[in-house]
CSV table of C-alpha atoms in Angstrom, one decimal:
chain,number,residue,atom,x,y,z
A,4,UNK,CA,40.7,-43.5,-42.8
A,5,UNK,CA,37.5,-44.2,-40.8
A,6,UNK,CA,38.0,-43.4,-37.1
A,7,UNK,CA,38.6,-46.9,-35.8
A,8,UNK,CA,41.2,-46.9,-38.2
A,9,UNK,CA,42.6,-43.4,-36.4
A,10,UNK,CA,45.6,-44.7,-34.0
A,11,UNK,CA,44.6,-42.2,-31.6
A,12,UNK,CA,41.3,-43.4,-31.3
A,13,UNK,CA,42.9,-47.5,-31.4
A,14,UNK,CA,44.5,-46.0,-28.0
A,15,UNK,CA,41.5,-45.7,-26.0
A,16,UNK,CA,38.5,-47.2,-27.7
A,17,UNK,CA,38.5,-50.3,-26.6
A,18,UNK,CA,36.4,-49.9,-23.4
A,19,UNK,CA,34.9,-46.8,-23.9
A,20,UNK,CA,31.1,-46.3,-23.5
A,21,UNK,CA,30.9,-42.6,-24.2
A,22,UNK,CA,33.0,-40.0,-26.1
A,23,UNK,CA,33.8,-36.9,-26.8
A,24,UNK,CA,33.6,-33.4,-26.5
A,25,UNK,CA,35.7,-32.6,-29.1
A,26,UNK,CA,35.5,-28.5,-28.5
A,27,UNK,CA,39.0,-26.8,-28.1
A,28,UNK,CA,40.4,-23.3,-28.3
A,29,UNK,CA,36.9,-22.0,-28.1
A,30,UNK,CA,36.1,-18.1,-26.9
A,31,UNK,CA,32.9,-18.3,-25.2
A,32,UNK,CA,33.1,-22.1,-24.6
A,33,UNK,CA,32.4,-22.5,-20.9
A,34,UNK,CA,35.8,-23.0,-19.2
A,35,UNK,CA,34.8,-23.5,-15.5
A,36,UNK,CA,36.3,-26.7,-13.5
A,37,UNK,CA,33.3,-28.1,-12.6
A,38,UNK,CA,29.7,-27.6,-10.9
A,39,UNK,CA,27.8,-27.5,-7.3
A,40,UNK,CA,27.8,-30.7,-6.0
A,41,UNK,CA,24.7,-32.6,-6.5
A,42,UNK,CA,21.8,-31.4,-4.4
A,43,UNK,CA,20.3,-33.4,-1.6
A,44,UNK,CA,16.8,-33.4,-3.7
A,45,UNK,CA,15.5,-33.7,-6.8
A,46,UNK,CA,17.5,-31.7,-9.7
A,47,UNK,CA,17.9,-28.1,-9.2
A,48,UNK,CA,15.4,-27.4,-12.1
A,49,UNK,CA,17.5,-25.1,-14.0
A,50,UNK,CA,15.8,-24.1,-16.7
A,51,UNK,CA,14.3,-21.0,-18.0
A,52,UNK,CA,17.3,-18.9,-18.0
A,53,UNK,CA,17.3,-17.5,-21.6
A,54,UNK,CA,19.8,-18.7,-24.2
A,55,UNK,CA,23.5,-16.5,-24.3
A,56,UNK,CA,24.0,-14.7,-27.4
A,57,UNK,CA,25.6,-15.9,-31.1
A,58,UNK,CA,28.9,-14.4,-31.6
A,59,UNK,CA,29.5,-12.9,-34.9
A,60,UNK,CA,30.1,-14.8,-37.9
A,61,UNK,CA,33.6,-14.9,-39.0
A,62,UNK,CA,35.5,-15.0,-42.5
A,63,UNK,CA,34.2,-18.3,-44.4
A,64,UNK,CA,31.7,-18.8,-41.8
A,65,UNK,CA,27.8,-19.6,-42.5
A,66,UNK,CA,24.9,-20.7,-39.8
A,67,UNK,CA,23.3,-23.8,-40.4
A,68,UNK,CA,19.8,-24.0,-38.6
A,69,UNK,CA,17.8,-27.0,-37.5
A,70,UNK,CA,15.1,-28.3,-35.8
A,71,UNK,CA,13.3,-31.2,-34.5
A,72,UNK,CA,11.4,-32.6,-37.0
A,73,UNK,CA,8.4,-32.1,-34.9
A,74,UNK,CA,7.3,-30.7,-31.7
A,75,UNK,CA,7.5,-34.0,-29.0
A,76,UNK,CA,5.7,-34.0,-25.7
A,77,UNK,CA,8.2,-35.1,-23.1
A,78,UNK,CA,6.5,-38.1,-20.6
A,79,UNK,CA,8.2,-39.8,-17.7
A,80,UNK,CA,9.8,-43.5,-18.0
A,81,UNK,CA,8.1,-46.0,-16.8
A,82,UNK,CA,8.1,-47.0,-13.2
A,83,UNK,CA,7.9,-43.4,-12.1
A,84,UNK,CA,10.3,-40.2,-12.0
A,85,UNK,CA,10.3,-36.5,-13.6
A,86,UNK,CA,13.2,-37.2,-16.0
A,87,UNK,CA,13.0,-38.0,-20.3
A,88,UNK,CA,16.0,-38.4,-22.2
A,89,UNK,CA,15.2,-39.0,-25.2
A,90,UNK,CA,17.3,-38.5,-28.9
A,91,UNK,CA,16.0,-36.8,-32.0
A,92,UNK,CA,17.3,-37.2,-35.0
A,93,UNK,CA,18.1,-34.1,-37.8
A,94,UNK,CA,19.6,-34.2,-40.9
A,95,UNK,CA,21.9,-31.0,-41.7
A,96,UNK,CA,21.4,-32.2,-45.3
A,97,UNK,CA,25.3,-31.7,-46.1
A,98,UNK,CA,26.1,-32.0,-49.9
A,99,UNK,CA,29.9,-31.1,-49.3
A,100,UNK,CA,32.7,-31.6,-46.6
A,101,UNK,CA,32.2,-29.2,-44.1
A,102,UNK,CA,34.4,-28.4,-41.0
A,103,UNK,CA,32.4,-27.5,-37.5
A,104,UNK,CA,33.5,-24.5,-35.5
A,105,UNK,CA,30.9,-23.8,-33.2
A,106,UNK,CA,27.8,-25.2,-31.7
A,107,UNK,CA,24.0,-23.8,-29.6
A,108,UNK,CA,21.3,-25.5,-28.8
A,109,UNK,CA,18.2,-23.8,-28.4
A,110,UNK,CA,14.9,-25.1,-26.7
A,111,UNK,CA,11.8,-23.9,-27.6
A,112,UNK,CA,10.6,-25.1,-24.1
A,113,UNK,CA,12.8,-23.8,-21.7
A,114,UNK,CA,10.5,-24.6,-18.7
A,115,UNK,CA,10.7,-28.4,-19.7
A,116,UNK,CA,14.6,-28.3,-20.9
A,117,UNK,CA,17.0,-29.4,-18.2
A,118,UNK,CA,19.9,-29.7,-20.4
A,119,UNK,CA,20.8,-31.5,-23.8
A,120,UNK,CA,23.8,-33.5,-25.8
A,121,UNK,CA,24.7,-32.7,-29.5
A,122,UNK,CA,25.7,-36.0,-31.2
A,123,UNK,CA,27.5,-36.1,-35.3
A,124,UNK,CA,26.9,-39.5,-36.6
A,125,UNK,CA,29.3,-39.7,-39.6
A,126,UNK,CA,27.6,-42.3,-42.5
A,127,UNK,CA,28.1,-45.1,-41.7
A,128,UNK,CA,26.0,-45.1,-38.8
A,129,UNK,CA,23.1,-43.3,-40.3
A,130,UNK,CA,21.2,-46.1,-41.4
A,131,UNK,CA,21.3,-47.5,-37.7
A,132,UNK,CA,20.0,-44.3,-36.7
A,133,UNK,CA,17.0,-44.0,-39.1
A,134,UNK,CA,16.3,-47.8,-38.4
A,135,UNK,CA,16.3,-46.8,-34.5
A,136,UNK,CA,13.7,-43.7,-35.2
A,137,UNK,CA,11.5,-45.5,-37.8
A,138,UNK,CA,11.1,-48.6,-35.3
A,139,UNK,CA,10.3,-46.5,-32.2
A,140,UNK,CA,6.2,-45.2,-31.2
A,141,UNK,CA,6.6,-41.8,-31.8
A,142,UNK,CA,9.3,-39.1,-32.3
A,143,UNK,CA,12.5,-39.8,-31.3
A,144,UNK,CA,13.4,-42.7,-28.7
A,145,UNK,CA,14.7,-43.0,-24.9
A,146,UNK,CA,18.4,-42.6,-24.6
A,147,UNK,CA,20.7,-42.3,-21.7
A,148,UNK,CA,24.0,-41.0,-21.8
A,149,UNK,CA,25.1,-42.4,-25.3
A,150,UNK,CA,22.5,-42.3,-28.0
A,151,UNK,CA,21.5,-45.7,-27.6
A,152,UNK,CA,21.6,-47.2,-31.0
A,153,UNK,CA,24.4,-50.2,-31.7
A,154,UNK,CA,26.1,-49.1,-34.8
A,155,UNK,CA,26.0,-45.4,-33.6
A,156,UNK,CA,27.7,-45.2,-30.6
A,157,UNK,CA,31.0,-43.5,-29.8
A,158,UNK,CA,32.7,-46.5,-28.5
A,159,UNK,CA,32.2,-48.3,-31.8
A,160,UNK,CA,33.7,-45.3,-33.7
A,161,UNK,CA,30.5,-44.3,-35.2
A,162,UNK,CA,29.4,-41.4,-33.3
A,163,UNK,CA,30.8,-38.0,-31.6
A,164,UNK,CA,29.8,-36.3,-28.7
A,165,UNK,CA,30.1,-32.9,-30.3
A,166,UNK,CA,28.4,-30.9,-27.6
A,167,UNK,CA,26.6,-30.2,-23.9
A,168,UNK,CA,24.0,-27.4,-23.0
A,169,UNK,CA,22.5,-26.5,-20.3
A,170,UNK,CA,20.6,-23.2,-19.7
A,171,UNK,CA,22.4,-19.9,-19.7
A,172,UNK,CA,25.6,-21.5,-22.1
A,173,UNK,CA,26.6,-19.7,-24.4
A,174,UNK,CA,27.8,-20.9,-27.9
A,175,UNK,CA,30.5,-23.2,-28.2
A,176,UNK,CA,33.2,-21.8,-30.7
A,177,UNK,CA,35.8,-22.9,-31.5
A,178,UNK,CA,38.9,-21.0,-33.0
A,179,UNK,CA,38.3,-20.6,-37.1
A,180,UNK,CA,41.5,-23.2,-37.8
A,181,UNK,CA,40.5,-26.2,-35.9
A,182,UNK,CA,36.9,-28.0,-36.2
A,183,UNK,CA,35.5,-31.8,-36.7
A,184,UNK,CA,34.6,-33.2,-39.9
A,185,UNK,CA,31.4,-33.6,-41.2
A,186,UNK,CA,31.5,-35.3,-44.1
A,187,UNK,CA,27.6,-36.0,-46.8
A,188,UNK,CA,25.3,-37.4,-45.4
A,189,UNK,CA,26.5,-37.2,-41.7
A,190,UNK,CA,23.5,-36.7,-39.0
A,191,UNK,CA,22.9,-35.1,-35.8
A,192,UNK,CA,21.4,-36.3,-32.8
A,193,UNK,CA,20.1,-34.3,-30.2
A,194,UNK,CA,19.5,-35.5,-26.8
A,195,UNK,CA,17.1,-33.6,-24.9
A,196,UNK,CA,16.9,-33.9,-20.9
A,197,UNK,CA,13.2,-33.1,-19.9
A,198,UNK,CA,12.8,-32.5,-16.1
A,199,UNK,CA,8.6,-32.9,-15.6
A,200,UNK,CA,9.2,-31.9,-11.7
A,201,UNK,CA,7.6,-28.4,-11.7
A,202,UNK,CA,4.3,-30.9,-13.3
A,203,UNK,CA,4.6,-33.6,-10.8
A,204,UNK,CA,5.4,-35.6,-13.5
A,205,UNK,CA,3.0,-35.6,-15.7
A,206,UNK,CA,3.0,-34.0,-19.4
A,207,UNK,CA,3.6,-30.7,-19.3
A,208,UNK,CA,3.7,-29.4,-23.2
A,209,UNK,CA,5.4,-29.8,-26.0
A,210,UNK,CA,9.2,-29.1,-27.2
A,211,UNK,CA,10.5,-28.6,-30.4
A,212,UNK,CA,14.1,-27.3,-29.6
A,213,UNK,CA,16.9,-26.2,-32.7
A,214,UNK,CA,20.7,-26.6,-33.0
A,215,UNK,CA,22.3,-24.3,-34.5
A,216,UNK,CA,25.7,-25.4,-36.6
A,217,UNK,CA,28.6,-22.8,-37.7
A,218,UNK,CA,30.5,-24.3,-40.8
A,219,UNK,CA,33.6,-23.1,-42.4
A,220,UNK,CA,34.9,-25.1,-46.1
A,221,UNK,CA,37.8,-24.7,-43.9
A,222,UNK,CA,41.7,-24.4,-45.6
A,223,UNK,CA,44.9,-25.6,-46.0
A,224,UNK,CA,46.0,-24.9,-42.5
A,225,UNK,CA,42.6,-26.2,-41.1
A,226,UNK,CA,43.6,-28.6,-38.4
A,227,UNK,CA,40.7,-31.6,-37.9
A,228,UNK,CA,40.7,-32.8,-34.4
A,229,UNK,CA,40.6,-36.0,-33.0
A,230,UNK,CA,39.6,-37.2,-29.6
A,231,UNK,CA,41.3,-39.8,-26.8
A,232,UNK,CA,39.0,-41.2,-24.2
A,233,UNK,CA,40.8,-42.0,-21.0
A,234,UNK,CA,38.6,-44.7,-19.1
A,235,UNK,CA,39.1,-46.3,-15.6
A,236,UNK,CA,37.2,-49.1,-14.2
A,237,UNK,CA,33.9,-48.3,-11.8
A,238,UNK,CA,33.9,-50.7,-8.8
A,239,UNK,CA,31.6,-49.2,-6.2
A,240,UNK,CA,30.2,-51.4,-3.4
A,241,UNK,CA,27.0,-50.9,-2.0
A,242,UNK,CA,27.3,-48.8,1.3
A,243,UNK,CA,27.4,-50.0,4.2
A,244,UNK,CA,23.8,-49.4,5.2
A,245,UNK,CA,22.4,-51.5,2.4
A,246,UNK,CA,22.0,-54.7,1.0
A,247,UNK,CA,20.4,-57.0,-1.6
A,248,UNK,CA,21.3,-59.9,-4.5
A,249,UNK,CA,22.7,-57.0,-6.9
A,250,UNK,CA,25.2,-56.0,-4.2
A,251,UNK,CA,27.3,-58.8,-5.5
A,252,UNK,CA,29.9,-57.5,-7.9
A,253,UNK,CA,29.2,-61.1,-10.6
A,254,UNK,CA,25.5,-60.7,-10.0
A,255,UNK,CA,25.8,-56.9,-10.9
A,256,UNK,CA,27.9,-57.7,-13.8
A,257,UNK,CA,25.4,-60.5,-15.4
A,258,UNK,CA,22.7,-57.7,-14.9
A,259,UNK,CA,24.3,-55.3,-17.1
A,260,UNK,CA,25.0,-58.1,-19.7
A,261,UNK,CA,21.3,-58.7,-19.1
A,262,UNK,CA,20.3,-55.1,-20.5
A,263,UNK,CA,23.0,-54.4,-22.5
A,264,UNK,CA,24.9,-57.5,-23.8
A,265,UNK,CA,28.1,-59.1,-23.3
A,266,UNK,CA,30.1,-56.1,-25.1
A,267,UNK,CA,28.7,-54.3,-22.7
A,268,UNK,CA,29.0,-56.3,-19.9
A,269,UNK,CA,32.5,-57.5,-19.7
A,270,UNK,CA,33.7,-54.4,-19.3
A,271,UNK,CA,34.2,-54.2,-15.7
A,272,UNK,CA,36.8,-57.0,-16.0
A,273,UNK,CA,38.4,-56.4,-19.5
A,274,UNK,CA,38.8,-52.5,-17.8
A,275,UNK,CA,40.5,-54.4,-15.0
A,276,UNK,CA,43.0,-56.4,-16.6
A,277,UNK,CA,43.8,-53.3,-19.6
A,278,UNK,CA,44.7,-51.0,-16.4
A,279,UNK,CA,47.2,-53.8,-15.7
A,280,UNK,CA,45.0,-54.9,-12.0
A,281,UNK,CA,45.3,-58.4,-10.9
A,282,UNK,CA,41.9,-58.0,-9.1
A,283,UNK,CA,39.0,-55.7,-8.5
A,284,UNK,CA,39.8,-53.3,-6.3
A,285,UNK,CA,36.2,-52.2,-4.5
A,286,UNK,CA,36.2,-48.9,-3.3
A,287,UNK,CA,35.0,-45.3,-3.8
A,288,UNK,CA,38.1,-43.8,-6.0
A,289,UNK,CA,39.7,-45.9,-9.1
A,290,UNK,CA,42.3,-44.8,-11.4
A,291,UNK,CA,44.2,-45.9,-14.6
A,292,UNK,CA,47.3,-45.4,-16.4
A,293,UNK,CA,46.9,-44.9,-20.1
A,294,UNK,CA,51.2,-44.8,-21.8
A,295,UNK,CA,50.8,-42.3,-24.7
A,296,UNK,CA,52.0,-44.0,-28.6
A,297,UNK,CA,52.1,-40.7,-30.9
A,298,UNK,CA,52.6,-37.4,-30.7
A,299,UNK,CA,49.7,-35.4,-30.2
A,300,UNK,CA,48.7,-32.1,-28.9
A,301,UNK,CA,46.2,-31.6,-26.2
A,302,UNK,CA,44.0,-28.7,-26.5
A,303,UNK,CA,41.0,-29.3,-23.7
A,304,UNK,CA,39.6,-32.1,-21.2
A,305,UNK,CA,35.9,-33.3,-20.4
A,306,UNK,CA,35.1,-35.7,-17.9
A,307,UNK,CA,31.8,-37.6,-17.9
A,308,UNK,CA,30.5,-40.0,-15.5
A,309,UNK,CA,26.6,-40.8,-14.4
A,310,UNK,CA,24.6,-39.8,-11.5
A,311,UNK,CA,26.4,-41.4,-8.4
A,312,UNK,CA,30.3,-39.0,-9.5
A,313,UNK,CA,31.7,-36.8,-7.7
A,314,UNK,CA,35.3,-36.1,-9.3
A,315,UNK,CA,37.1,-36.7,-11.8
A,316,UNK,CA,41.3,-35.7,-12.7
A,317,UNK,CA,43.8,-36.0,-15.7
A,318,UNK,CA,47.0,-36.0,-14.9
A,319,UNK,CA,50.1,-36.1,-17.4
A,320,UNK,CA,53.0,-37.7,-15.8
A,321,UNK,CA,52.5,-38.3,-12.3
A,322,UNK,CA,54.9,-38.3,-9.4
A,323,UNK,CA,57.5,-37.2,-12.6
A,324,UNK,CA,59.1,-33.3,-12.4
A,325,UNK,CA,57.0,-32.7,-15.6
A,326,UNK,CA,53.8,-33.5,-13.5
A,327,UNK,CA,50.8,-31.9,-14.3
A,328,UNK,CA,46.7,-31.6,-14.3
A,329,UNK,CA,45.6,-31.4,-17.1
A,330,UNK,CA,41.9,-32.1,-16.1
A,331,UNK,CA,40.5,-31.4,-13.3
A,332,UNK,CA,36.5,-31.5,-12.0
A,333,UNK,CA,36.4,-31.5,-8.2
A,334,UNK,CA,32.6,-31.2,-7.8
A,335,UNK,CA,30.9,-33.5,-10.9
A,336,UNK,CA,27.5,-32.7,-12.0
A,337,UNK,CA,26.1,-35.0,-14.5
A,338,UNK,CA,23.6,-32.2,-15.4
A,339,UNK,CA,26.6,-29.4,-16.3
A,340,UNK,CA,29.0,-31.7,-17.8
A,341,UNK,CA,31.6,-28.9,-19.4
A,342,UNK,CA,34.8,-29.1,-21.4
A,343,UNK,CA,37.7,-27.5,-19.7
A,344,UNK,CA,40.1,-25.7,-22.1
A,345,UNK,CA,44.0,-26.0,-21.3
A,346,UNK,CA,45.7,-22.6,-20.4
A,347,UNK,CA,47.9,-23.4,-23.6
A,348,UNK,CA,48.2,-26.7,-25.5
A,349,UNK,CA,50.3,-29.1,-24.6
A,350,UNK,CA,52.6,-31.5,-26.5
A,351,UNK,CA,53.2,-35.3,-25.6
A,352,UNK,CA,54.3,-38.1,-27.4
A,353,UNK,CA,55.9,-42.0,-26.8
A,354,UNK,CA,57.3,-42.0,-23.1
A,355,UNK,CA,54.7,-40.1,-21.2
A,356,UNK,CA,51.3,-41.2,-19.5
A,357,UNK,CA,48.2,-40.0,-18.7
A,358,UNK,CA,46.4,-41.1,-15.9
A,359,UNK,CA,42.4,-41.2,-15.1
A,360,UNK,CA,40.6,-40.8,-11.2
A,361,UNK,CA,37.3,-40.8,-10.5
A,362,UNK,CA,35.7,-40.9,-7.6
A,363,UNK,CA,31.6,-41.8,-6.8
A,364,UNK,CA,29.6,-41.8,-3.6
A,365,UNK,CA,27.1,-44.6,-2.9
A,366,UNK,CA,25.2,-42.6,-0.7
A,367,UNK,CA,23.6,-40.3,-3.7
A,368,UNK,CA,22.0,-42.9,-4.5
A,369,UNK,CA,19.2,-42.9,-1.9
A,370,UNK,CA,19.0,-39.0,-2.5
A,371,UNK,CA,18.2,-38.8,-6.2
A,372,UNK,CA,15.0,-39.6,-7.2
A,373,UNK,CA,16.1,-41.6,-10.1
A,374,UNK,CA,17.9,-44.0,-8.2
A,375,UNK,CA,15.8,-43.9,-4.8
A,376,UNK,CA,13.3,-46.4,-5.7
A,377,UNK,CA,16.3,-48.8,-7.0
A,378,UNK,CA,17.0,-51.9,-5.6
A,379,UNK,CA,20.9,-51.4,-3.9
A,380,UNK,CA,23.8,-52.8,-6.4
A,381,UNK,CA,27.8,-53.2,-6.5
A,382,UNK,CA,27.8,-50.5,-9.4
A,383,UNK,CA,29.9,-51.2,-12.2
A,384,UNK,CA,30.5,-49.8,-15.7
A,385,UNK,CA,26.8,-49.6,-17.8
A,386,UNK,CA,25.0,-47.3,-20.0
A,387,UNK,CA,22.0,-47.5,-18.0
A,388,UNK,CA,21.4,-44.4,-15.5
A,389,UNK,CA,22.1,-46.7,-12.3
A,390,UNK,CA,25.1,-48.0,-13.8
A,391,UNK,CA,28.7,-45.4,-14.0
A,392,UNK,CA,31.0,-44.5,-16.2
A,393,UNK,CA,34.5,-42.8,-15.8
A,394,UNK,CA,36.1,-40.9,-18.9
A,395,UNK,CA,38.2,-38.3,-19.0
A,396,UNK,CA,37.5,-37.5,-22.6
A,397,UNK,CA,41.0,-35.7,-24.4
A,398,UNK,CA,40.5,-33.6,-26.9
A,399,UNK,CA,43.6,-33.5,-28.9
A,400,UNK,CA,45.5,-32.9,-32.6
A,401,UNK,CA,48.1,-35.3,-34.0
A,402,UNK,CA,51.4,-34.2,-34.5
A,403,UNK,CA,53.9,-35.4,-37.5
């Protein structure tokens, strides 16, 4: 069964952008709630903190190392900026099913290496993949947020956000009976975030950064896990101190379709009418109701969202006497996006719901200098890094 086939990835998939940090039980996995609020400035320029320790391999376990094909010089976009994200592609060269249980990303260039995303494409995206590298100048390709290649995105079922880094994290690991498939002929895909700030923006040396992979054959009792992305609409007016043509929530909308295609762009009002709104409803903090169809387990939350979020929550049954958080981020930073382990798992099933909030602030937008030079807009859901996103991302286990 492929994974658009899985019914608990038919329950949220159908708006989704970005998935999944699939990471549960984990000792060592970073378990915090959430990170500083986003500075007044440019980024806080993290990097150079030396990478935490490997834990011990454990029974049935083996290291898998890999690197960037080559060393890549990281460059700013276009237009200006100190930022590169861009993906790399590496092939783990699998010849058998393996099962992932824990996942590190070391940089070679830590002064250049503001933070990264692990992506496993199973097959049948790989070809996209390799047609996306071979066409690009150069190694790798510019990527925001998802790894940018239609066919081998997480919202089409083809890709998985396996991992985040940023400097300082130590390995993700997850307990040896749980862990995501990775079937021949799967690949990864790193995306690095380069911050060129400390070089004025100009090219400041190379990068050839590794990933390092722990594998188990895994067992009978091996549990795979699945993910459940949880998505609410993003309907954030421009502020009240600004104006301009993309301010208008239709004209906003036909820009996004213009950079992304009509997939893309109608999903401000297919999120809408799937959250079971009438209408838009503008304003700073959105939410959605997602009614749960088979019994699962949750194990761990991660909330993603782009430059302009501030918070994001999970609740199970709301306003019910079995209320609780199950995901909660009070102070979002797009550069330390973390999973959050659950104090203990927690079974649902048919009859209870999970609901999404997010909340994003207009007013970062003139303070971060990848957005200060934007023209103002009514910001709606987009890949693109003046666009947002809202996903609480639900790592989970199906239950018979």
């Amino acid at each position: 069964m492929t994974k658009t086939d899985s019914p608990l990835w038919k329950l949220g998939a159908a708006t989704v952008a970005l998935a999944t940090a699939f990471a549960v039980v984990a000792c060592g996995s970073p378990t915090g709630t959430g990170a500083a609020p986003v500075p007044p400035g440019p980024h806080d320029a993290h990097a150079g903190r030396p990478p935490a320790p490997t834990e011990p391999l454990r029974a049935g376990e083996r290291f898998l190392d890999l690197k960037m094909a080559e060393s890549y010089t990281p460059a700013p976009p276009e237009g200006g900026g100190t930022d590169e994200y861009r993906c790399q592609v590496i092939d783990p060269g699998l010849t058998k099913t393996a099962f992932l249980t824990g996942t590190q990303v070391t940089p070679e260039n830590v002064a250049l290496a503001h933070h990264a995303i692990v992506y496993a494409v199973p097959p049948g995206g790989a070809a996209a993949v390799r047609e996306q590298d071979a066409k690009t100048p150069g190694m790798g390709w510019q990527c925001f947020g998802g790894t940018g290649v239609k066919g081998a995105e997480v919202e089409e079922g083809e890709a998985t956000w396996v991992d985040t880094w940023a400097p300082g994290a130590a390995e993700t690991l997850f307990t040896e009976d749980v862990g995501f498939k990775l079937e021949p002929g799967s690949l990864i895909v790193l995306q690095m975030h380069y911050n060129l700030l400390a070089s004025d923006g100009k090219p400041a040396g190379s990068d050839r950064s590794a990933v390092r992979l722990r594998l188990t054959d895994g067992t009978p009792r091996t549990r795979e896990l699945d993910t459940w992305p949880l998505d609410a609409p993003t309907d954030l007016p421009c502020a009240a101190d600004e104006s301009g043509p993309l301010c208008d929530r239709a004209a906003s909308i036909a820009d996004v379709t213009k950079r992304f295609g009509p997939d893309v762009g109608g999903s401000a009002d297919r999120q809408v009418e799937e959250c079971g709104q009438s209408a838009p409803k503008p304003g700073d903090t959105q939410t959605c109701d997602h009614e749960v169809e088979a019994p699962m387990t949750l194990f761990a939350g991660f909330g993603h969202m782009h430059l302009l979020g501030r918070s994001i929550k999970v609740e199970l049954n709301p306003g019910k006497p079995n209320a609780e958080v199950v995901l909660d981020v009070p102070q979002f930073d797009f550069d330390n996006q973390r999973l959050v382990k659950l104090p203990a798992p927690v079974d649902i099933g048919p009859g209870d719901t999970l609901r999404v909030t997010c909340t994003h602030d207009a007013g970062l937008r003139k303070r971060l200098p990848q957005l200060s030079k934007l023209p103002p807009r009514y910001v709606v859901w987009g890949d693109g890094t003046s666009d947002e996103m809202c996903t609480g991302i639900m790592t989970v286990s199906p239950r018979r």
